[in-house]
């Protein structure tokens, strides 16, 4: 049994767990802390270190950390919904110093997409799968035959004059008190455009609101099958943990 650690950093919460990479099941409780106010780097790294300590992970267990930003060679290149201090930061090295071990560092939606492709709604699906997460922002992951094409950032696709996540995220639905019908019209605009641009084989919809999928997914008119994610809040943890394990290096 290969155990790895997954830590999922979000704008409101930071959570981590031990993962059995064979089955894709959690092997510990999920440890969760609120994201420190302001989302500054040092405070977030410290919180992640507390979580890792509490998990009491086996000594050599690989650690994966996912984060809501473009991640290029271990650097965070954007900061939507977290402190601007992250822009251009050597984030992977910062986490490695703070956690005292090597980590694998990846975008949060990319991690969730890897998890759904490996253990969830897109398991066994060939061709292009596009995962989107509907939360504070909108995250996305492209997977081709199960391989991740990172940093797709569809939430920042500019459509009708503004980034999609500024008018179609789940937080916008809550803030504007949109009915699921009204929200679905916005999602229709987004997903129809994504479908037109990329012609995926499958669209997977994640984020906490995906548990209410029966209220909005059936309202969408697309030629591409669109299904709810199945790993829900654990997808980031599972995907980060899975990506951290590199068999050739063990
Ligand atoms: C960020 C992405 C992130 C997504 C979901 C967006 O605002 O730009 O990097 O994946 O939110 O957290």
XYZ file of C-alpha atoms and ligand atoms in Angstrom, residues 8-11 67-71 78-82 107-110 133-141 151 153-156 163 165, ligand 1:
46
model
C -5.356 21.433 -0.460
C -4.941 25.177 0.039
C -8.053 27.247 -0.591
C -9.130 30.845 -0.090
C -2.992 25.867 -4.592
C -5.407 28.236 -6.412
C -2.910 29.831 -8.811
C -1.055 29.227 -12.049
C 1.932 27.086 -11.078
C -1.150 34.524 -10.286
C -3.235 35.209 -7.206
C -6.981 35.271 -7.744
C -8.711 34.966 -4.341
C -5.427 34.907 -2.331
C -2.779 24.099 -9.235
C -5.872 23.100 -7.204
C -8.187 22.407 -10.147
C -5.448 20.464 -11.920
C -14.584 23.457 -10.320
C -17.327 25.898 -9.400
C -16.421 27.600 -6.133
C -15.115 31.018 -5.113
C -13.556 31.146 -8.557
C -13.799 28.727 -11.455
C -10.915 26.320 -11.818
C -10.235 24.013 -14.738
C -8.164 20.996 -15.664
C -2.782 25.659 -16.000
C -7.427 28.684 -16.216
C -10.826 28.678 -17.927
C -12.255 30.757 -15.078
C -10.329 33.657 -16.555
C -13.769 36.836 -16.783
C -15.607 33.406 -12.881
C -7.620 30.677 -10.113
C -7.251 29.259 -10.475
C -7.926 28.293 -9.529
C -9.417 28.558 -9.453
C -10.114 27.667 -8.454
C -9.114 30.816 -10.057
O -9.448 32.120 -9.702
O -7.094 31.570 -11.079
O -5.859 29.091 -10.454
O -7.696 26.982 -9.970
O -9.666 29.906 -9.113
O -9.616 27.830 -7.168
